[in-house]
mmCIF file of N, CA and C in Angstrom:
data_model
loop_
_atom_site.group_PDB
_atom_site.id
_atom_site.type_symbol
_atom_site.label_atom_id
_atom_site.label_comp_id
_atom_site.label_asym_id
_atom_site.label_seq_id
_atom_site.Cartn_x
_atom_site.Cartn_y
_atom_site.Cartn_z
ATOM 1 N N UNK A 125 25.354 -19.937 20.670
ATOM 2 C CA UNK A 125 24.605 -18.736 19.734
ATOM 3 C C UNK A 125 24.192 -19.669 18.909
ATOM 4 N N UNK A 126 23.122 -19.156 18.071
ATOM 5 C CA UNK A 126 22.107 -19.348 17.443
ATOM 6 C C UNK A 126 23.318 -19.906 15.610
ATOM 7 N N UNK A 127 22.863 -20.955 15.313
ATOM 8 C CA UNK A 127 23.633 -21.323 13.817
ATOM 9 C C UNK A 127 22.624 -21.117 12.742
ATOM 10 N N UNK A 128 21.700 -20.003 12.558
ATOM 11 C CA UNK A 128 21.247 -19.476 11.392
ATOM 12 C C UNK A 128 20.903 -18.305 11.311
ATOM 13 N N UNK A 129 20.945 -17.985 10.331
ATOM 14 C CA UNK A 129 20.263 -16.200 10.028
ATOM 15 C C UNK A 129 18.873 -15.726 10.644
ATOM 16 N N UNK A 130 18.729 -14.513 10.821
ATOM 17 C CA UNK A 130 17.498 -13.578 11.024
ATOM 18 C C UNK A 130 17.479 -12.575 10.171
ATOM 19 N N UNK A 131 15.935 -12.689 9.476
ATOM 20 C CA UNK A 131 15.952 -11.239 9.000
ATOM 21 C C UNK A 131 14.375 -10.936 10.160
ATOM 22 N N UNK A 132 14.381 -9.462 10.118
ATOM 23 C CA UNK A 132 13.323 -8.952 10.181
ATOM 24 C C UNK A 132 11.943 -7.981 9.475
ATOM 25 N N UNK A 133 10.969 -8.507 9.730
ATOM 26 C CA UNK A 133 9.914 -7.592 9.246
ATOM 27 C C UNK A 133 9.340 -6.246 9.623
ATOM 28 N N UNK A 134 9.046 -5.259 9.064
ATOM 29 C CA UNK A 134 9.104 -4.380 9.600
ATOM 30 C C UNK A 134 8.090 -3.979 8.906
ATOM 31 N N UNK A 135 6.881 -3.008 9.777
ATOM 32 C CA UNK A 135 5.580 -2.900 8.638
ATOM 33 C C UNK A 135 5.342 -1.545 8.963
ATOM 34 N N UNK A 136 4.274 -0.490 8.104
ATOM 35 C CA UNK A 136 3.745 0.980 8.688
ATOM 36 C C UNK A 136 2.681 0.775 7.821
ATOM 37 N N UNK A 137 1.241 1.049 9.017
ATOM 38 C CA UNK A 137 0.113 0.968 8.259
ATOM 39 C C UNK A 137 -0.329 2.988 8.058
ATOM 40 N N UNK A 138 -0.758 2.839 7.645
ATOM 41 C CA UNK A 138 -1.795 4.163 6.859
ATOM 42 C C UNK A 138 -3.352 3.884 6.043
ATOM 43 N N UNK A 139 -4.006 5.130 6.335
ATOM 44 C CA UNK A 139 -5.428 5.203 5.461
ATOM 45 C C UNK A 139 -5.571 6.310 4.779
ATOM 46 N N UNK A 140 -6.627 6.248 3.660
ATOM 47 C CA UNK A 140 -6.891 7.121 3.055
ATOM 48 C C UNK A 140 -8.123 6.959 2.965
ATOM 49 N N UNK A 141 -9.332 8.207 2.444
ATOM 50 C CA UNK A 141 -10.079 7.810 1.803
ATOM 51 C C UNK A 141 -10.154 8.649 0.465
ATOM 52 N N UNK A 142 -10.203 7.932 -0.324
ATOM 53 C CA UNK A 142 -11.132 8.228 -1.689
ATOM 54 C C UNK A 142 -12.276 8.071 -2.515
ATOM 55 N N UNK A 143 -12.530 8.374 -3.406
ATOM 56 C CA UNK A 143 -14.187 8.108 -3.994
ATOM 57 C C UNK A 143 -13.312 7.356 -5.452
ATOM 58 N N UNK A 144 -13.915 6.761 -5.906
ATOM 59 C CA UNK A 144 -13.472 5.994 -7.101
ATOM 60 C C UNK A 144 -15.132 5.148 -8.183
ATOM 61 N N UNK A 145 -14.789 5.176 -9.405
ATOM 62 C CA UNK A 145 -16.194 4.556 -10.071
ATOM 63 C C UNK A 145 -15.507 3.169 -10.125
ATOM 64 N N UNK A 146 -16.113 1.874 -10.839
ATOM 65 C CA UNK A 146 -15.737 0.865 -11.525
ATOM 66 C C UNK A 146 -16.655 0.332 -12.317
ATOM 67 N N UNK A 147 -16.476 -0.474 -13.392
ATOM 68 C CA UNK A 147 -17.125 -0.647 -14.440
ATOM 69 C C UNK A 147 -16.925 -2.509 -14.257
ATOM 70 N N UNK A 148 -18.077 -3.375 -13.563
ATOM 71 C CA UNK A 148 -17.791 -4.240 -13.780
ATOM 72 C C UNK A 148 -19.365 -5.199 -13.453
ATOM 73 N N UNK A 149 -18.953 -5.929 -14.058
ATOM 74 C CA UNK A 149 -20.315 -7.395 -14.092
ATOM 75 C C UNK A 149 -21.270 -7.505 -13.054
ATOM 76 N N UNK A 150 -20.830 -7.322 -11.882
ATOM 77 C CA UNK A 150 -22.030 -7.327 -10.757
ATOM 78 C C UNK A 150 -21.910 -6.065 -9.969
ATOM 79 N N UNK A 151 -23.055 -6.104 -9.370
ATOM 80 C CA UNK A 151 -23.167 -5.021 -8.191
ATOM 81 C C UNK A 151 -23.058 -3.558 -9.414
ATOM 82 N N UNK A 152 -23.410 -3.610 -10.638
ATOM 83 C CA UNK A 152 -22.912 -3.032 -11.404
ATOM 84 C C UNK A 152 -23.627 -1.245 -11.311
ATOM 85 N N UNK A 153 -24.573 -1.299 -10.965
ATOM 86 C CA UNK A 153 -25.335 0.153 -10.862
ATOM 87 C C UNK A 153 -24.434 0.806 -9.894
ATOM 88 N N UNK A 154 -24.081 0.184 -8.646
ATOM 89 C CA UNK A 154 -23.466 0.724 -7.514
ATOM 90 C C UNK A 154 -22.259 1.266 -7.505
ATOM 91 N N UNK A 155 -21.632 0.055 -8.301
ATOM 92 C CA UNK A 155 -20.512 0.351 -8.541
ATOM 93 C C UNK A 155 -20.010 1.315 -10.223
ATOM 94 N N UNK A 156 -21.230 2.115 -10.571
ATOM 95 C CA UNK A 156 -20.579 2.832 -11.476
ATOM 96 C C UNK A 156 -20.705 4.474 -11.096
ATOM 97 N N UNK A 157 -21.462 4.167 -9.851
ATOM 98 C CA UNK A 157 -21.242 5.636 -9.454
ATOM 99 C C UNK A 157 -20.331 5.973 -8.628
ATOM 100 N N UNK A 158 -20.251 7.253 -8.736
ATOM 101 C CA UNK A 158 -18.928 7.788 -8.307
ATOM 102 C C UNK A 158 -19.467 7.286 -6.316
ATOM 103 N N UNK A 159 -18.053 6.584 -5.656
ATOM 104 C CA UNK A 159 -18.507 6.304 -4.437
ATOM 105 C C UNK A 159 -17.475 6.042 -3.470
ATOM 106 N N UNK A 160 -17.235 6.345 -1.978
ATOM 107 C CA UNK A 160 -16.085 6.297 -1.752
ATOM 108 C C UNK A 160 -16.024 5.541 -0.617
ATOM 109 N N UNK A 161 -14.629 5.185 -0.036
ATOM 110 C CA UNK A 161 -14.238 4.139 0.816
ATOM 111 C C UNK A 161 -13.182 4.796 1.549
ATOM 112 N N UNK A 162 -12.893 4.089 2.713
ATOM 113 C CA UNK A 162 -11.547 4.369 3.785
ATOM 114 C C UNK A 162 -10.865 3.195 3.610
ATOM 115 N N UNK A 163 -9.789 3.112 3.194
ATOM 116 C CA UNK A 163 -8.845 2.429 2.451
ATOM 117 C C UNK A 163 -7.684 2.283 3.560
ATOM 118 N N UNK A 164 -7.338 1.178 3.958
ATOM 119 C CA UNK A 164 -6.233 0.983 4.798
ATOM 120 C C UNK A 164 -4.920 0.387 4.021
ATOM 121 N N UNK A 165 -3.989 0.878 4.654
ATOM 122 C CA UNK A 165 -2.667 0.172 3.536
ATOM 123 C C UNK A 165 -1.439 -0.186 4.661
ATOM 124 N N UNK A 166 -0.949 -1.391 4.323
ATOM 125 C CA UNK A 166 0.293 -1.642 4.931
ATOM 126 C C UNK A 166 1.641 -1.786 4.070
ATOM 127 N N UNK A 167 2.308 -1.351 4.714
ATOM 128 C CA UNK A 167 3.568 -1.786 3.787
ATOM 129 C C UNK A 167 4.406 -2.495 4.678
ATOM 130 N N UNK A 168 5.313 -3.778 4.068
ATOM 131 C CA UNK A 168 6.211 -4.553 4.200
ATOM 132 C C UNK A 168 7.790 -4.474 4.257
ATOM 133 N N UNK A 169 8.422 -4.131 5.139
ATOM 134 C CA UNK A 169 9.984 -3.914 4.579
ATOM 135 C C UNK A 169 10.514 -5.324 5.260
ATOM 136 N N UNK A 170 12.097 -5.869 4.836
ATOM 137 C CA UNK A 170 12.435 -6.960 5.246
ATOM 138 C C UNK A 170 13.923 -6.984 4.843
ATOM 139 N N UNK A 171 14.492 -7.170 6.174
ATOM 140 C CA UNK A 171 16.068 -7.345 6.174
ATOM 141 C C UNK A 171 16.432 -7.754 7.412
ATOM 142 N N UNK A 172 17.358 -7.740 7.385
ATOM 143 C CA UNK A 172 18.749 -7.510 8.227
ATOM 144 C C UNK A 172 18.719 -6.408 8.951
ATOM 145 N N UNK A 173 18.743 -6.262 9.830
ATOM 146 C CA UNK A 173 19.363 -4.901 10.795
ATOM 147 C C UNK A 173 20.708 -4.796 10.680
ATOM 148 N N UNK A 174 21.413 -3.366 10.125
ATOM 149 C CA UNK A 174 22.511 -2.760 10.278
ATOM 150 C C UNK A 174 23.065 -3.088 11.948
ATOM 151 N N UNK A 175 24.354 -3.632 11.433
ATOM 152 C CA UNK A 175 25.039 -3.725 12.585
ATOM 153 C C UNK A 175 25.221 -2.653 13.933
ATOM 154 N N UNK A 176 25.783 -1.775 12.697
ATOM 155 C CA UNK A 176 25.554 -0.274 13.373
ATOM 156 C C UNK A 176 24.570 0.926 14.405
ATOM 157 N N UNK A 177 23.460 -0.065 13.156
ATOM 158 C CA UNK A 177 22.642 1.015 14.108
ATOM 159 C C UNK A 177 21.598 -0.014 14.378
ATOM 160 N N UNK A 178 21.112 -1.028 14.350
ATOM 161 C CA UNK A 178 19.971 -1.941 14.990
ATOM 162 C C UNK A 178 18.722 -1.705 13.896
ATOM 163 N N UNK A 179 18.822 -1.208 13.161
ATOM 164 C CA UNK A 179 17.687 -1.242 11.999
ATOM 165 C C UNK A 179 17.502 -1.568 10.753
ATOM 166 N N UNK A 180 16.695 -2.025 10.500
ATOM 167 C CA UNK A 180 16.632 -2.354 9.071
ATOM 168 C C UNK A 180 16.669 -1.760 8.052
ATOM 169 N N UNK A 181 16.043 -0.471 8.209
ATOM 170 C CA UNK A 181 15.595 0.839 7.811
ATOM 171 C C UNK A 181 15.078 1.961 8.667
ATOM 172 N N UNK A 182 15.470 3.108 8.572
ATOM 173 C CA UNK A 182 14.803 4.134 10.081
ATOM 174 C C UNK A 182 13.010 4.182 9.115
ATOM 175 N N UNK A 183 12.672 3.768 9.995
ATOM 176 C CA UNK A 183 11.279 4.212 10.266
ATOM 177 C C UNK A 183 10.376 5.704 10.148
ATOM 178 N N UNK A 184 11.526 6.371 10.280
ATOM 179 C CA UNK A 184 11.064 8.126 10.021
ATOM 180 C C UNK A 184 11.232 8.488 8.450
ATOM 181 N N UNK A 185 12.280 7.462 7.836
ATOM 182 C CA UNK A 185 12.273 7.100 6.585
ATOM 183 C C UNK A 185 11.201 6.660 5.895
ATOM 184 N N UNK A 186 10.591 5.593 6.676
ATOM 185 C CA UNK A 186 9.634 5.156 5.655
ATOM 186 C C UNK A 186 8.308 5.821 6.163
ATOM 187 N N UNK A 187 7.934 6.474 7.016
ATOM 188 C CA UNK A 187 6.769 7.377 7.301
ATOM 189 C C UNK A 187 6.985 8.542 6.328
ATOM 190 N N UNK A 188 7.938 9.279 5.998
ATOM 191 C CA UNK A 188 8.169 10.122 5.133
ATOM 192 C C UNK A 188 7.497 10.120 4.127
ATOM 193 N N UNK A 189 8.027 8.415 3.238
ATOM 194 C CA UNK A 189 7.772 8.509 2.198
ATOM 195 C C UNK A 189 6.007 8.320 1.752
ATOM 196 N N UNK A 190 5.855 7.073 3.170
ATOM 197 C CA UNK A 190 4.198 6.754 2.902
ATOM 198 C C UNK A 190 3.566 8.400 2.878
ATOM 199 N N UNK A 191 4.324 9.306 3.875
ATOM 200 C CA UNK A 191 3.067 10.288 3.818
ATOM 201 C C UNK A 191 3.025 11.026 2.904
ATOM 202 N N UNK A 192 4.104 10.988 1.838
ATOM 203 C CA UNK A 192 4.322 11.622 -0.054
ATOM 204 C C UNK A 192 3.595 11.181 -0.450
ATOM 205 N N UNK A 193 3.405 9.593 -0.776
ATOM 206 C CA UNK A 193 2.425 8.964 -1.452
ATOM 207 C C UNK A 193 1.254 8.928 -0.466
ATOM 208 N N UNK A 194 0.823 8.914 0.296
ATOM 209 C CA UNK A 194 -0.274 9.704 1.064
ATOM 210 C C UNK A 194 -1.531 10.604 0.138
ATOM 211 N N UNK A 195 -0.780 11.633 -0.092
ATOM 212 C CA UNK A 195 -0.837 12.879 -0.755
ATOM 213 C C UNK A 195 -1.374 12.833 -1.688
ATOM 214 N N UNK A 196 -0.572 11.779 -2.631
ATOM 215 C CA UNK A 196 -1.384 11.319 -3.875
ATOM 216 C C UNK A 196 -2.510 10.743 -4.248
ATOM 217 N N UNK A 197 -3.191 9.886 -2.921
ATOM 218 C CA UNK A 197 -4.347 9.153 -2.781
ATOM 219 C C UNK A 197 -5.473 9.758 -2.020
ATOM 220 N N UNK A 198 -5.294 10.680 -0.910
ATOM 221 C CA UNK A 198 -6.185 11.046 -0.171
ATOM 222 C C UNK A 198 -6.824 12.027 -1.066
ATOM 223 N N UNK A 199 -8.274 11.883 -0.590
ATOM 224 C CA UNK A 199 -9.432 12.632 -1.005
ATOM 225 C C UNK A 199 -9.027 12.821 -2.459
ATOM 226 N N UNK A 200 -8.809 12.261 -3.084
ATOM 227 C CA UNK A 200 -8.610 12.288 -4.518
ATOM 228 C C UNK A 200 -9.690 11.738 -5.047
ATOM 229 N N UNK A 201 -9.946 11.101 -6.252
ATOM 230 C CA UNK A 201 -10.737 10.300 -6.787
ATOM 231 C C UNK A 201 -9.830 9.493 -7.987
ATOM 232 N N UNK A 202 -9.943 8.279 -7.413
ATOM 233 C CA UNK A 202 -8.848 7.569 -7.886
ATOM 234 C C UNK A 202 -9.059 6.928 -9.802
ATOM 235 N N UNK A 203 -9.946 6.889 -10.105
ATOM 236 C CA UNK A 203 -10.052 6.946 -11.617
ATOM 237 C C UNK A 203 -9.219 8.341 -12.643
ATOM 238 N N UNK A 204 -8.763 9.031 -11.645
ATOM 239 C CA UNK A 204 -7.809 10.505 -12.413
ATOM 240 C C UNK A 204 -6.343 9.936 -11.737
ATOM 241 N N UNK A 205 -6.224 9.531 -10.522
ATOM 242 C CA UNK A 205 -4.627 9.095 -10.224
ATOM 243 C C UNK A 205 -3.311 8.739 -11.419
ATOM 244 N N UNK A 206 -2.629 9.489 -11.750
ATOM 245 C CA UNK A 206 -1.774 9.210 -13.079
ATOM 246 C C UNK A 206 -1.597 7.783 -12.328
ATOM 247 N N UNK A 207 -0.841 7.005 -13.541
ATOM 248 C CA UNK A 207 -0.095 5.573 -13.277
ATOM 249 C C UNK A 207 -1.194 4.659 -12.364
ATOM 250 N N UNK A 208 -2.191 4.704 -11.577
ATOM 251 C CA UNK A 208 -3.192 3.643 -11.180
ATOM 252 C C UNK A 208 -3.608 2.629 -12.098
ATOM 253 N N UNK A 209 -4.473 3.412 -13.263
ATOM 254 C CA UNK A 209 -5.311 2.189 -13.834
ATOM 255 C C UNK A 209 -6.346 2.151 -13.501
ATOM 256 N N UNK A 210 -7.251 1.129 -13.836
ATOM 257 C CA UNK A 210 -8.198 0.952 -13.129
ATOM 258 C C UNK A 210 -8.467 0.972 -11.614
ATOM 259 N N UNK A 211 -9.274 1.317 -10.645
ATOM 260 C CA UNK A 211 -8.784 1.551 -9.284
ATOM 261 C C UNK A 211 -9.469 0.353 -8.515
ATOM 262 N N UNK A 212 -8.780 -0.927 -8.808
ATOM 263 C CA UNK A 212 -8.685 -2.147 -7.841
ATOM 264 C C UNK A 212 -8.218 -2.527 -6.820
ATOM 265 N N UNK A 213 -8.438 -3.127 -5.792
ATOM 266 C CA UNK A 213 -7.378 -3.455 -4.807
ATOM 267 C C UNK A 213 -6.168 -3.920 -5.348
ATOM 268 N N UNK A 214 -6.239 -4.605 -6.099
ATOM 269 C CA UNK A 214 -4.621 -4.936 -7.086
ATOM 270 C C UNK A 214 -4.298 -4.113 -7.487
ATOM 271 N N UNK A 215 -4.543 -3.049 -8.079
ATOM 272 C CA UNK A 215 -4.191 -2.021 -8.954
ATOM 273 C C UNK A 215 -3.377 -1.033 -8.174
ATOM 274 N N UNK A 216 -4.354 -0.907 -6.858
ATOM 275 C CA UNK A 216 -3.938 0.005 -5.011
ATOM 276 C C UNK A 216 -2.609 -0.457 -4.647
ATOM 277 N N UNK A 217 -2.610 -1.840 -4.473
ATOM 278 C CA UNK A 217 -1.182 -2.492 -4.013
ATOM 279 C C UNK A 217 -0.189 -2.137 -5.080
ATOM 280 N N UNK A 218 -0.245 -2.244 -6.635
ATOM 281 C CA UNK A 218 0.867 -2.485 -7.177
ATOM 282 C C UNK A 218 1.298 -1.092 -7.414
ATOM 283 N N UNK A 219 0.460 0.577 -7.114
ATOM 284 C CA UNK A 219 0.562 1.213 -7.481
ATOM 285 C C UNK A 219 1.253 1.943 -6.242
ATOM 286 N N UNK A 220 1.081 1.255 -5.444
ATOM 287 C CA UNK A 220 1.968 1.749 -3.472
ATOM 288 C C UNK A 220 3.067 0.705 -3.975
ATOM 289 N N UNK A 221 3.198 0.103 -4.093
ATOM 290 C CA UNK A 221 4.563 -1.060 -4.275
ATOM 291 C C UNK A 221 5.360 0.220 -5.013
ATOM 292 N N UNK A 222 4.981 0.558 -6.679
ATOM 293 C CA UNK A 222 6.099 1.015 -7.715
ATOM 294 C C UNK A 222 6.147 2.448 -6.909
ATOM 295 N N UNK A 223 5.401 2.981 -6.317
ATOM 296 C CA UNK A 223 5.769 4.243 -5.675
ATOM 297 C C UNK A 223 7.003 4.624 -4.568
ATOM 298 N N UNK A 224 6.879 2.902 -3.795
ATOM 299 C CA UNK A 224 7.456 3.513 -2.450
ATOM 300 C C UNK A 224 9.160 2.482 -3.035
ATOM 301 N N UNK A 225 8.998 1.574 -3.694
ATOM 302 C CA UNK A 225 9.949 0.941 -4.189
ATOM 303 C C UNK A 225 11.537 1.376 -4.270
ATOM 304 N N UNK A 226 11.326 2.573 -5.177
ATOM 305 C CA UNK A 226 12.878 3.502 -5.408
ATOM 306 C C UNK A 226 13.171 3.986 -4.131
ATOM 307 N N UNK A 227 12.436 4.245 -3.458
ATOM 308 C CA UNK A 227 13.190 5.346 -2.207
ATOM 309 C C UNK A 227 13.615 4.056 -0.750
ATOM 310 N N UNK A 228 12.272 3.052 -0.914
ATOM 311 C CA UNK A 228 12.392 1.541 0.117
ATOM 312 C C UNK A 228 12.528 0.838 -0.775
ATOM 313 N N UNK A 229 13.848 0.005 -0.864
ATOM 314 C CA UNK A 229 14.181 -0.851 -1.755
ATOM 315 C C UNK A 229 14.408 -2.345 -0.792
ATOM 316 N N UNK A 230 13.979 -1.955 0.232
ATOM 317 C CA UNK A 230 13.700 -3.615 1.546
ATOM 318 C C UNK A 230 12.124 -3.583 1.285
ATOM 319 N N UNK A 231 11.328 -2.573 0.616
ATOM 320 C CA UNK A 231 9.977 -3.084 0.909
ATOM 321 C C UNK A 231 9.929 -4.377 -0.492
ATOM 322 N N UNK A 232 8.762 -5.628 0.689
ATOM 323 C CA UNK A 232 8.490 -6.944 -0.187
ATOM 324 C C UNK A 232 6.966 -7.220 0.088
ATOM 325 N N UNK A 233 6.376 -5.974 0.807
ATOM 326 C CA UNK A 233 4.756 -6.650 0.439
ATOM 327 C C UNK A 233 4.108 -5.070 0.558
ATOM 328 N N UNK A 234 3.085 -5.359 0.132
ATOM 329 C CA UNK A 234 2.319 -4.176 0.210
ATOM 330 C C UNK A 234 0.367 -4.798 0.609
ATOM 331 N N UNK A 235 -0.160 -4.281 1.460
ATOM 332 C CA UNK A 235 -1.839 -4.875 1.323
ATOM 333 C C UNK A 235 -2.158 -3.523 1.806
ATOM 334 N N UNK A 236 -3.575 -3.441 1.168
ATOM 335 C CA UNK A 236 -4.115 -2.767 0.954
ATOM 336 C C UNK A 236 -6.029 -3.297 1.544
ATOM 337 N N UNK A 237 -6.778 -2.717 2.268
ATOM 338 C CA UNK A 237 -7.722 -3.049 2.567
ATOM 339 C C UNK A 237 -9.117 -2.280 3.096
ATOM 340 N N UNK A 238 -10.451 -2.973 2.687
ATOM 341 C CA UNK A 238 -11.592 -1.582 3.178
ATOM 342 C C UNK A 238 -12.358 -2.661 4.662
ATOM 343 N N UNK A 239 -12.250 -1.871 5.797
ATOM 344 C CA UNK A 239 -12.749 -3.045 7.014
ATOM 345 C C UNK A 239 -14.106 -2.580 6.946
ATOM 346 N N UNK A 240 -14.517 -1.520 6.117
ATOM 347 C CA UNK A 240 -16.110 -1.476 6.015
ATOM 348 C C UNK A 240 -16.670 -2.433 5.315
ATOM 349 N N UNK A 241 -15.666 -3.067 4.879
ATOM 350 C CA UNK A 241 -16.962 -4.084 3.675
ATOM 351 C C UNK A 241 -16.199 -5.614 4.053
ATOM 352 N N UNK A 242 -14.661 -5.406 4.498
ATOM 353 C CA UNK A 242 -14.234 -6.637 4.585
ATOM 354 C C UNK A 242 -13.320 -7.345 3.153
ATOM 355 N N UNK A 243 -13.082 -6.620 2.799
ATOM 356 C CA UNK A 243 -12.214 -7.272 1.592
ATOM 357 C C UNK A 243 -10.510 -6.616 1.568
ATOM 358 N N UNK A 244 -9.789 -7.227 0.869
ATOM 359 C CA UNK A 244 -8.678 -6.756 0.901
ATOM 360 C C UNK A 244 -7.613 -7.522 0.132
ATOM 361 N N UNK A 245 -6.327 -6.758 -0.316
ATOM 362 C CA UNK A 245 -5.279 -7.502 -1.186
ATOM 363 C C UNK A 245 -4.002 -7.477 -1.337
ATOM 364 N N UNK A 246 -3.451 -8.057 -0.618
ATOM 365 C CA UNK A 246 -1.897 -8.450 -0.381
ATOM 366 C C UNK A 246 -1.287 -8.614 -1.613
ATOM 367 N N UNK A 247 -0.256 -7.813 -2.058
ATOM 368 C CA UNK A 247 0.866 -7.880 -2.967
ATOM 369 C C UNK A 247 2.497 -8.394 -2.629
ATOM 370 N N UNK A 248 3.232 -9.358 -2.875
ATOM 371 C CA UNK A 248 3.970 -9.896 -2.924
ATOM 372 C C UNK A 248 5.249 -9.380 -3.330
ATOM 373 N N UNK A 249 6.557 -9.301 -3.215
ATOM 374 C CA UNK A 249 7.222 -9.260 -4.114
ATOM 375 C C UNK A 249 8.098 -10.731 -4.045
ATOM 376 N N UNK A 250 7.956 -11.148 -5.722
ATOM 377 C CA UNK A 250 8.260 -12.561 -5.884
ATOM 378 C C UNK A 250 10.157 -12.501 -6.335
ATOM 379 N N UNK A 251 10.764 -13.515 -5.503
ATOM 380 C CA UNK A 251 12.069 -13.527 -6.283
ATOM 381 C C UNK A 251 12.347 -13.990 -7.692
ATOM 382 N N UNK A 252 13.073 -13.291 -8.257
ATOM 383 C CA UNK A 252 13.845 -13.578 -9.630
ATOM 384 C C UNK A 252 13.136 -12.173 -10.642
#
């Protein structure tokens, strides 16, 4: 018998296509024009499996909540998404976390990336 405790980390990936503008100091002209990306995202949930169900959380619930969130972002102009703020990768991670955390309290991390240009961001919940 092991003398250590374990936790499981589950994840669910999804994608959305969206357009945005961004006022920044480099790549200014291209960023200010409306342009779009395919964004990939992954949410991570951490915990100990329930002894009765064997699950940290039912992944069906996670998929349902992710689908509802995806409707807010997919094929939208991110500049107009209420509560997002500037459409940066950092703000997208925070937005996704804030939207999902009330119904998915085991949520510990959100990652958003754009494969086509090779950048990404991961936001992790910190203790305290």
